[in-house]
Amino acid sequence: MKSLIIGEASNGTISSGTLELISKVTQEGLDFKLVTVGSDENPKIGSDTFKNTYMKLNQNELSLASVADEISKIITSESIDLVLASSTYVGRDIAGFVSVDLNASPVSNVVNFKIDGDKLSTTNSIDGGESDYLTNVTSEVKVLLIRPKSFEASVIELNDNYETVSIEKNNLSVAVQDIFIEEKTGPQLEDSKIVISAGRGMVDVENLKFIEELANKLNAAIGGTRAIVDAGWMPYSQQVGQTGKTVKPDVYIACGISGATQHQVGMKDSKFIIAINKDEEAPIFQIADLGVVGDTLSIIPKLIDSL
Amino acid sequence: MKIAVCAKQIPDPAIAVTYENGTIVRPDEQVLDDTDRYGIEVALQLKEKFDAEVTVISMGKLGTQKGIQQALQMGADKALVIEDESLKNSNSLMTSNVLSEIAKLAQADIVIFGTESSDGYSGVVPQQVSRYLDLPCISYVKGIEINDEILLTRQTITGSEKVVMPSQCVISVTASGVEPRYPNFKDIMAAKSKVVEQVNISSINFTAKQNQEFIEIKSISNDKSGEKHVDEGEAFNLIIEKLKEIKAI
Ligand SMILES: Cc1cc2nc3c(=O)[nH]c(=O)nc-3n(C[C@H](O)[C@H](O)[C@H](O)COP(=O)(O)OP(=O)(O)OC[C@H]3O[C@@H](n4cnc5c(N)ncnc54)[C@H](O)[C@@H]3O)c2cc1C
Ligand SMILES: Nc1ncnc2c1ncn2[C@@H]1O[C@H](COP(=O)(O)O)[C@@H](O)[C@H]1O
């Protein structure tokens, strides 16, 4: 099966989601080509073992529709059978556009796939990760949107060996007026060994200072539930769950989080889960390795003082 | 300005979803997907400013139409709906193919979506519709400022960015940013007399096909039944001991 990975460049290199796809495709022994989308200047995204085309965007234009035009052309001219993208903002936009060109519906929320000759079957995560939905994909071209962290990322040596295509704007491009980069300090959610997440059970935005202090002491990254992100306590980039980030740290500490399935799907594969919640029946306890039934506002300050 | 806002009726989220041969069992009474309230709110803010006409578009089992009514109660003007046996268990491309055709019937300049539905969450329907309609796609919108021009704030991986809304486009709206309104008694009564028109599948141009064969559903047992302790003032020590035991500190 000839495959194409729609990858992303971030912080001057290949994103972790893209490395996960490369690892899976390599493991399956598939012939693949990589197209990497980004706006960084001269990122290190090349390799001597696979071909990479860098589709360089102008960050002052929304022009993923033009990128999709290019990718659809490659898929047709190179008779690609399998198209893989991470289920990220960029991945979803491009896969959505390309699927219309190819008349092949993308399969979303894929957490695994298997290839047997020219047959492809997928495992899709449904009901907020409570069940797996197994299917055979029957379209000629198969487009899969893979949930991040489904595969272990490859460790590969990257160099400058790639081709660059500058994406020009077209009639569907929209000019960007203003760009705001959220300042990120401390460890990043996706690759931190310890993640401390807050939910509505922290009671008030003021109390997030305890989460920050605890995170400082443990050198941990900070996450949160959609409930507190919607309430404006935390930026969206820190949301863990179905519509936010997926994390798999060594330790995940859930503070005042009920454990809705949509939250669980983003963290349940963490190696060790500690939950603090005053409600003994909270669903988070079903997946916690260590559950503490109690008040976050009494337990966390003591924890900070004793560390 | 004509606005179409796509909204889905889903089974009550408080009740666990059940499946029959891989297809979600849909009760007669379905409710408006919460995700879509954000898109409807954006549509209504535009309506208030520009006297736009807002049409709700919905595909799927109609049943008691509770969810459609909820969308109309928020303040949309009318609804175009479609239900057909052949659309049961549609994939995202079939859904977006149908929704695009209905958006054309509504002569919409602006087509608004949620970012992902609560039951299906394929998360690509807005992008696909923009492609079918050959319109710019402004995805993951989390804020709108209506002045001389309309500024949309998009969520990005690194933060956010602002774009001027083109006069014709597709928008997907994420939760947060806007606060969906609650209808009052008057709105609820007014909705009853709004037009809900059913579109016949034979009147639209439909080419997308099913491309997944269902094999099976496997439920994942998440139950770890780890230790659970009630805090009597000293539970913080348990956490510290555990962190040491697993060598996290
Ligand atoms: C389509 C869709 C997508 C979604 N995506 C996400 C997502 O990506 N991420 C996400 O997180 N959610 C998501 N949600 C929302 C999810 O369903 C829950 O509503 C949300 O996770 C709840 O957040 P919470 O645990 O902070 O709040 P709550 O559910 O309100 O829970 C608060 C908990 O705190 C406990 N508590 C209260 N006070 C204290 C105290 N003093 N000490 C200790 N415990 C206390 C309570 O017992 C309760 O269990 C999504 C929902 C939908 C429909
Ligand atoms: N059957 C449907 N009827 C109306 N709108 C829909 C339907 N399915 C999806 N949508 C729209 O597409 C958005 C994204 O849905 P999805 O791609 O299924 O996650 C939703 O928030 C709705 O706005």
XYZ file of C-alpha atoms and ligand atoms in Angstrom:
632
model
C 0.000 0.000 0.000
C 1.548 3.271 -1.123
C 1.073 5.827 1.582
C 1.331 9.524 2.169
C 1.694 11.129 5.581
C 0.419 14.655 6.032
C 2.848 15.922 8.645
C 3.402 19.126 10.520
C 6.482 21.134 11.354
C 6.561 22.760 14.752
C 9.322 24.552 16.633
C 11.723 23.970 13.763
C 11.313 20.215 13.637
C 8.779 17.465 12.864
C 5.812 17.398 15.268
C 5.471 14.451 17.631
C 2.186 13.403 16.008
C 3.956 13.130 12.659
C 6.751 11.056 14.203
C 4.091 8.698 15.563
C 2.705 8.177 12.063
C 6.176 7.611 10.612
C 6.851 4.974 13.245
C 3.622 3.089 12.555
C 4.072 3.174 8.788
C 7.654 2.001 9.119
C 6.563 -0.794 11.423
C 3.985 -1.910 8.864
C 6.746 -1.935 6.256
C 4.890 0.503 4.017
C 6.432 2.584 1.292
C 5.693 6.184 2.282
C 6.126 9.770 1.295
C 5.900 12.674 3.714
C 4.419 16.105 3.114
C 5.121 18.469 5.979
C 3.090 21.617 6.483
C 4.369 24.575 8.484
C 5.447 28.176 8.472
C 8.868 27.897 10.169
C 11.938 29.093 8.250
C 14.238 26.204 7.310
C 13.036 23.631 9.831
C 15.031 20.439 10.317
C 12.602 17.966 8.832
C 14.567 16.101 6.167
C 15.892 12.588 6.116
C 18.023 10.317 3.952
C 15.622 7.425 4.416
C 12.359 8.992 3.190
C 11.247 11.778 0.899
C 9.802 14.899 2.430
C 8.164 17.846 0.720
C 7.883 20.938 2.884
C 4.766 22.931 2.121
C 5.716 26.301 3.491
C 2.869 28.555 4.492
C 2.907 32.282 4.889
C 1.720 32.719 8.466
C -0.168 35.847 7.449
C -2.562 33.887 5.265
C -4.941 31.024 5.997
C -4.212 28.906 2.963
C -4.578 25.258 3.882
C -7.032 24.944 0.974
C -4.076 25.593 -1.379
C -2.040 22.986 0.505
C -4.902 20.530 -0.015
C -4.851 21.274 -3.768
C -1.172 20.309 -3.883
C -1.683 17.192 -1.786
C -4.648 15.989 -3.856
C -2.481 16.358 -6.974
C 0.282 14.242 -5.424
C -2.187 11.569 -4.293
C -3.553 11.224 -7.805
C -0.306 11.503 -9.746
C 1.570 9.076 -7.486
C -1.363 6.657 -7.075
C -1.361 6.875 -3.284
C -3.654 4.326 -1.582
C -3.407 5.432 2.022
C -3.365 8.975 3.408
C -2.566 9.515 7.081
C -2.879 12.658 9.150
C -2.856 13.377 12.871
C -6.149 14.528 14.253
C -4.914 18.067 14.905
C -6.307 21.409 13.713
C -4.137 21.379 10.620
C -4.570 17.643 9.994
C -8.344 17.847 10.209
C -8.577 20.842 7.896
C -6.395 19.293 5.213
C -7.890 15.786 5.457
C -11.375 17.297 5.242
C -10.540 19.258 2.090
C -8.685 16.395 0.412
C -11.466 13.889 1.157
C -13.874 15.864 -1.015
C -11.391 15.960 -3.910
C -10.920 12.179 -3.657
C -14.564 11.352 -2.877
C -13.237 9.262 0.015
C -14.617 9.939 3.471
C -11.898 10.182 6.131
C -12.100 7.710 8.986
C -11.855 9.790 12.170
C -10.654 8.948 15.678
C -8.476 6.074 14.496
C -6.298 4.638 17.270
C -4.916 1.692 15.305
C -5.001 0.165 11.848
C -3.988 -3.086 10.246
C -3.043 -3.856 6.683
C -3.520 -7.199 5.036
C -2.579 -7.100 1.355
C -4.784 -4.395 -0.107
C -7.272 -4.593 2.795
C -7.235 -2.077 5.584
C -9.047 -2.345 8.886
C -9.195 0.336 11.547
C -9.886 0.617 15.248
C -11.753 3.832 15.998
C -12.229 5.244 19.452
C -15.913 5.983 20.183
C -18.024 7.114 23.151
C -15.194 9.193 24.518
C -12.816 6.244 24.449
C -15.117 3.799 26.214
C -15.307 1.478 23.221
C -13.399 0.550 20.116
C -15.280 0.446 16.829
C -13.697 -1.883 14.278
C -14.224 -1.403 10.548
C -12.923 -2.302 7.119
C -12.292 0.731 4.948
C -13.569 0.173 1.433
C -12.890 3.370 -0.526
C -10.178 3.186 -3.162
C -8.103 5.834 -1.436
C -8.211 5.503 2.329
C -7.888 8.628 4.450
C -7.270 8.127 8.174
C -7.248 10.729 10.927
C -5.198 9.290 13.748
C -5.600 10.337 17.361
C -2.329 11.663 18.783
C -0.370 9.296 21.075
C -1.800 6.183 19.416
C 1.709 5.042 18.463
C 5.121 5.459 20.012
C 6.997 8.292 18.215
C 10.006 7.307 16.058
C 13.362 8.592 16.995
C 14.941 9.630 13.716
C 17.895 11.643 12.697
C 16.723 14.700 10.806
C 18.650 16.845 8.362
C 18.074 19.408 5.628
C 17.378 16.874 2.904
C 13.907 17.894 1.709
C 12.220 19.820 -1.017
C 10.329 23.049 -0.299
C 7.173 24.242 -2.029
C 6.030 27.762 -1.167
C 2.286 27.829 -0.860
C 0.751 30.704 -2.777
C -2.535 32.222 -1.755
C -5.580 31.564 -3.897
C -9.207 32.685 -4.007
C -9.969 30.705 -0.840
C -7.162 32.214 1.252
C -8.017 34.595 4.056
C -5.630 37.257 5.360
C -4.577 37.001 9.008
C -4.665 40.381 10.760
C -3.186 39.571 14.083
C -1.294 36.665 15.609
C -1.193 36.016 19.318
C 1.229 33.433 20.675
C 0.356 32.135 24.119
C 3.381 32.298 26.283
C 4.308 28.873 27.508
C 6.543 28.536 30.479
C 7.624 25.388 32.223
C 7.297 21.851 30.902
C 5.016 21.224 27.911
C 1.884 19.169 28.416
C 2.626 16.647 25.691
C 6.068 15.637 26.814
C 6.183 16.206 30.548
C 6.691 13.188 32.821
C 4.269 14.575 35.363
C 1.008 16.360 34.550
C -1.160 18.044 37.158
C -4.652 18.870 35.995
C -7.291 21.006 37.587
C -11.056 20.765 37.351
C -14.005 22.644 38.695
C -13.238 21.067 42.060
C -10.502 23.655 42.522
C -13.558 25.827 43.282
C -12.141 29.202 42.218
C -9.657 30.444 39.623
C -7.636 31.965 42.476
C -6.896 28.473 43.782
C -5.020 27.547 40.632
C -2.029 29.132 42.367
C -1.835 25.910 44.383
C -1.695 23.888 41.168
C 1.104 26.149 39.927
C 3.079 25.788 43.142
C 2.691 22.027 43.110
C 3.701 21.900 39.449
C 6.806 23.962 40.211
C 7.833 21.592 42.981
C 7.327 18.506 40.817
C 8.583 20.047 37.578
C 5.203 19.148 36.102
C 3.102 20.530 33.260
C -0.363 21.910 33.998
C -3.581 20.798 32.321
C -7.265 21.335 32.890
C -10.762 20.209 32.042
C -12.949 21.788 29.454
C -15.190 23.073 32.225
C -12.447 25.341 33.562
C -11.169 26.258 30.120
C -14.686 27.347 29.155
C -14.872 29.284 32.401
C -11.745 31.159 31.314
C -9.522 29.865 34.133
C -6.975 28.428 31.731
C -6.144 28.789 28.023
C -7.510 26.207 25.641
C -4.004 24.994 24.828
C -3.971 23.367 28.272
C -7.238 21.451 27.867
C -6.881 17.706 28.243
C -9.444 15.441 26.627
C -11.391 14.601 23.558
C -11.364 18.114 22.172
C -8.076 19.032 23.765
C -4.715 17.337 24.187
C -3.965 13.682 24.763
C -1.292 13.068 27.362
C 0.455 9.923 28.556
C 2.765 10.996 31.370
C 4.299 8.742 34.014
C 2.109 10.431 36.604
C -1.180 12.283 36.134
C -2.637 14.063 39.130
C -6.317 14.965 38.699
C -7.382 17.630 41.170
C -11.123 18.179 41.512
C -11.939 16.495 38.220
C -15.089 14.386 37.917
C -13.623 12.198 35.175
C -16.161 12.581 32.361
C -15.416 10.198 29.481
C -14.451 13.167 27.307
C -11.777 14.041 29.842
C -10.668 10.448 30.384
C -9.996 9.892 26.711
C -7.188 12.435 26.911
C -5.428 10.979 29.959
C -6.527 7.432 30.783
C -3.393 5.898 29.311
C -1.154 7.737 31.756
C 1.089 5.264 33.601
C 0.021 6.212 37.108
C -3.103 8.195 37.903
C -3.693 9.966 41.196
C -7.119 11.525 41.779
C -8.262 13.898 44.493
C -12.018 14.403 44.635
C -14.436 14.929 47.482
C -17.093 12.767 45.840
C -16.400 9.120 46.520
C -18.500 8.149 43.497
C -16.662 10.377 40.999
C -15.917 8.370 37.812
C -12.270 9.452 37.905
C -11.742 6.940 40.734
C -12.538 4.070 38.349
C -9.315 4.729 36.491
C -7.180 6.013 39.355
C -4.301 3.946 40.707
C -4.430 6.042 43.850
C -7.668 7.750 44.778
C -7.960 10.221 47.620
C -11.459 11.150 48.716
C -11.126 14.629 50.144
C -10.976 18.377 49.664
C -8.444 19.606 47.108
C -8.096 22.880 48.980
C -7.006 21.140 52.128
C -4.869 18.364 50.612
C -2.913 20.241 47.954
C -1.463 22.975 50.214
C -0.255 20.281 52.629
C 1.264 18.397 49.742
C 3.123 21.523 48.636
C 4.452 22.184 52.141
C 5.756 18.655 52.528
C 7.532 18.361 49.206
C -26.997 38.409 4.386
C -28.254 34.850 4.572
C -26.835 32.510 7.174
C -27.218 28.768 7.449
C -26.280 27.113 10.708
C -25.853 23.353 10.758
C -27.098 21.700 13.913
C -27.561 18.106 14.835
C -30.147 16.321 16.951
C -28.481 13.783 19.244
C -29.684 11.304 21.865
C -29.829 12.811 25.362
C -26.134 12.858 26.398
C -27.081 11.892 29.962
C -28.090 8.439 28.720
C -25.482 5.952 27.483
C -25.392 5.529 23.707
C -26.446 2.123 22.360
C -25.676 0.605 18.967
C -27.377 -1.793 16.621
C -25.127 -3.310 13.945
C -22.694 -0.484 14.434
C -25.293 2.258 14.080
C -26.290 4.534 16.963
C -29.833 3.796 18.115
C -31.677 7.086 17.921
C -34.744 7.537 20.109
C -37.736 9.537 18.850
C -36.886 12.347 21.156
C -33.455 13.780 20.424
C -32.021 17.034 21.696
C -29.939 19.814 20.203
C -26.242 19.002 20.404
C -24.735 21.441 22.913
C -21.770 21.935 20.590
C -24.094 23.531 18.053
C -25.404 26.159 20.465
C -22.129 28.045 19.992
C -22.540 28.187 16.215
C -26.147 29.260 16.581
C -25.087 32.020 18.975
C -22.591 33.383 16.434
C -25.292 33.265 13.743
C -27.694 35.177 15.968
C -25.128 37.871 16.789
C -24.680 38.415 13.050
C -28.442 38.419 12.562
C -28.918 41.128 15.168
C -26.339 43.360 13.539
C -27.141 42.811 9.875
C -30.759 41.754 9.966
C -29.653 38.482 8.436
C -31.938 35.534 7.907
C -30.844 32.472 9.880
C -31.802 28.994 8.659
C -31.081 25.913 10.741
C -30.012 22.923 8.654
C -30.242 19.466 10.118
C -29.915 15.966 8.781
C -31.004 12.779 10.518
C -33.929 11.196 12.275
C -36.522 13.888 12.883
C -38.645 12.227 15.574
C -40.342 14.737 17.842
C -38.044 17.463 16.468
C -37.218 18.599 19.997
C -33.661 19.521 19.016
C -34.851 21.498 15.989
C -37.287 23.381 18.207
C -34.481 24.154 20.663
C -32.480 25.717 17.826
C -35.475 27.770 16.688
C -36.174 28.834 20.277
C -32.725 30.358 20.500
C -33.802 32.699 17.686
C -33.178 31.117 14.271
C -35.852 32.004 11.705
C -36.629 28.671 10.109
C -35.291 25.185 9.523
C -34.527 22.998 6.525
C -34.335 19.364 7.535
C -33.737 16.073 5.808
C -34.395 12.509 6.870
C -33.955 9.518 4.607
C -33.350 5.824 5.167
C -30.350 5.958 2.808
C -28.658 8.537 5.032
C -28.689 6.372 8.149
C -25.167 5.908 9.533
C -23.755 8.400 7.020
C -20.025 8.957 7.073
C -18.718 12.508 7.285
C -18.502 12.926 3.517
C -22.116 11.874 2.962
C -23.191 14.231 5.740
C -21.254 17.160 4.332
C -22.414 16.429 0.792
C -26.041 16.640 1.933
C -25.514 19.678 4.173
C -23.746 21.545 1.327
C -26.631 20.931 -1.024
C -29.114 22.174 1.543
C -26.950 25.238 2.258
C -27.281 25.983 -1.463
C -31.058 25.661 -1.222
C -30.949 28.148 1.651
C -28.820 30.451 -0.576
C -26.512 30.914 2.368
C -23.623 33.393 2.216
C -22.274 32.208 5.547
C -22.508 28.595 6.717
C -21.796 28.032 10.403
C -20.946 24.797 12.252
C -19.866 23.468 15.608
C -16.324 22.065 15.557
C -17.358 18.521 16.360
C -20.583 16.813 17.217
C -20.946 15.145 20.612
C -22.012 11.724 19.351
C -20.109 11.292 16.075
C -17.234 13.760 16.470
C -15.694 13.154 13.094
C -14.621 16.784 13.271
C -14.261 17.333 9.528
C -17.765 18.177 8.284
C -17.276 21.994 8.204
C -14.044 21.652 6.218
C -15.689 19.293 3.755
C -18.672 21.590 3.263
C -16.353 24.512 2.501
C -14.704 22.383 -0.153
C -18.004 21.322 -1.694
C -19.166 24.935 -1.761
C -15.775 26.319 -2.836
C -15.823 28.835 0.007
C -13.044 29.951 2.376
C -13.032 27.912 5.593
C -12.419 29.616 8.916
C -12.205 26.783 11.390
C -12.002 26.704 15.214
C -13.466 30.184 15.706
C -13.630 31.102 19.375
C -14.611 34.738 19.265
C -16.390 37.305 17.153
C -16.176 41.107 17.225
C -18.694 42.932 15.100
C -17.678 46.495 14.250
C -17.224 48.104 10.820
C -15.770 44.805 9.810
C -16.319 41.442 11.406
C -13.280 40.016 13.149
C -13.126 36.337 13.957
C -10.614 34.942 16.449
C -9.389 31.442 15.623
C -7.848 29.020 18.053
C -4.446 27.798 16.855
C -2.006 25.321 18.360
C 0.245 28.097 19.602
C -2.397 30.642 20.584
C -4.864 32.474 18.419
C -5.164 34.672 15.345
C -7.665 37.158 14.013
C -9.077 37.270 10.515
C -11.620 39.511 8.818
C -14.697 37.469 7.960
C -15.132 37.264 4.174
C -18.606 38.094 2.855
C -19.072 34.445 1.908
C -17.474 31.660 3.924
C -17.796 28.603 6.139
C -17.086 28.960 9.862
C -16.725 26.363 12.593
C -17.137 27.572 16.151
C -15.547 26.011 19.254
C -17.084 26.013 22.690
C -15.981 29.018 24.795
C -15.589 32.518 23.466
C -19.299 33.144 22.965
C -21.989 32.446 25.525
C -24.996 30.672 23.975
C -28.250 32.391 24.933
C -31.121 30.747 26.755
C -34.572 31.258 25.264
C -37.243 32.882 27.430
C -40.927 31.942 27.457
C -41.714 34.283 24.547
C -38.940 32.758 22.408
C -40.228 29.279 23.168
C -43.773 30.185 22.118
C -42.567 32.030 18.998
C -40.580 29.012 17.821
C -43.751 26.956 17.491
C -44.958 28.955 14.516
C -41.617 28.945 12.667
C -41.403 26.979 9.423
C -39.672 23.600 9.423
C -39.372 22.494 5.818
C -38.462 18.922 4.868
C -36.129 18.494 1.912
C -36.555 15.421 -0.247
C -33.361 13.538 -1.042
C -34.347 13.276 -4.715
C -34.135 17.053 -5.016
C -30.432 17.227 -4.165
C -27.279 16.231 -5.965
C -25.695 13.482 -3.909
C -22.538 11.539 -4.834
C -20.699 10.627 -1.600
C -20.739 6.950 -0.639
C -20.430 4.772 2.426
C -16.846 3.507 2.817
C -16.691 1.647 6.101
C -17.845 -1.893 6.762
C -18.689 -2.422 10.381
C -16.942 -5.359 12.057
C -17.628 -5.077 15.781
C -17.660 -2.904 18.873
C -15.403 -3.816 21.771
C -15.906 -2.107 25.068
C -12.726 -1.185 26.849
C -12.601 -1.968 30.482
C -11.043 1.024 32.154
C -11.710 -0.207 35.634
C -8.392 -0.335 37.411
C -9.791 -0.463 40.925
C -6.662 1.031 42.389
C -6.436 1.977 46.027
C -8.879 4.504 47.413
C -8.489 6.299 50.726
C -10.664 8.795 52.517
C -8.643 11.795 53.636
C -8.569 12.271 57.365
C -5.954 14.972 57.221
C -2.942 12.852 56.359
C -3.734 11.608 52.847
C -1.134 13.974 51.379
C 1.458 11.631 52.888
C 0.049 8.727 50.901
C 0.523 10.719 47.716
C 4.105 11.549 48.593
C 4.894 7.935 49.501
C 3.397 6.766 46.233
C 5.352 9.327 44.198
C 8.518 8.073 45.887
C 7.596 4.443 45.381
C 7.143 4.906 41.651
C 10.287 7.049 41.582
C 8.504 10.137 40.302
C 10.313 12.158 42.974
C -18.261 17.008 22.616
C -17.678 17.208 23.980
C -16.306 17.309 24.110
C -15.732 17.477 25.370
N -14.376 17.554 25.447
C -13.804 17.659 26.654
C -12.376 17.702 26.785
O -11.627 17.693 25.797
N -11.855 17.767 28.029
C -12.638 17.810 29.152
O -12.087 17.867 30.252
N -13.973 17.803 29.058
C -14.572 17.738 27.838
N -15.932 17.749 27.776
C -16.710 18.080 28.991
C -16.899 16.920 29.947
O -18.056 16.225 29.568
C -17.079 17.435 31.390
O -18.143 18.331 31.421
C -15.852 18.107 31.993
O -14.699 17.311 31.798
C -16.077 18.316 33.460
O -15.028 19.059 34.022
P -14.713 19.022 35.592
O -14.354 17.645 35.970
O -13.740 20.114 35.841
O -16.077 19.510 36.223
P -17.219 18.715 36.993
O -17.739 17.615 36.181
O -18.158 19.747 37.471
O -16.485 18.045 38.218
C -15.960 18.729 39.303
C -15.559 17.691 40.347
O -14.905 18.347 41.400
C -15.314 17.729 42.614
N -15.134 18.741 43.659
C -15.855 19.883 43.867
N -15.338 20.571 44.874
C -14.276 19.876 45.340
C -13.334 20.080 46.376
N -13.352 21.183 47.159
N -12.383 19.128 46.580
C -12.332 18.013 45.815
N -13.203 17.784 44.815
C -14.161 18.706 44.576
C -16.735 17.303 42.395
O -17.035 16.195 43.253
C -16.714 16.912 40.931
O -16.474 15.531 40.764
C -16.542 17.571 26.520
C -17.914 17.475 26.405
C -18.492 17.288 25.157
C -19.985 17.171 25.065
N -26.432 15.360 10.764
C -26.064 16.635 10.880
N -26.969 17.634 10.711
C -26.605 18.931 10.846
N -25.361 19.328 11.122
C -24.427 18.397 11.290
C -24.715 17.001 11.184
N -23.575 16.310 11.414
C -22.614 17.225 11.648
N -23.115 18.489 11.577
C -22.401 19.762 11.769
O -21.015 19.529 11.678
C -20.363 19.853 12.912
C -19.218 18.884 13.129
O -19.722 17.579 13.232
P -18.800 16.292 13.118
O -17.930 16.506 11.925
O -19.737 15.168 13.002
O -17.971 16.228 14.345
C -21.480 19.812 13.953
O -21.187 20.623 15.063
C -22.655 20.348 13.145
O -22.599 21.761 13.040
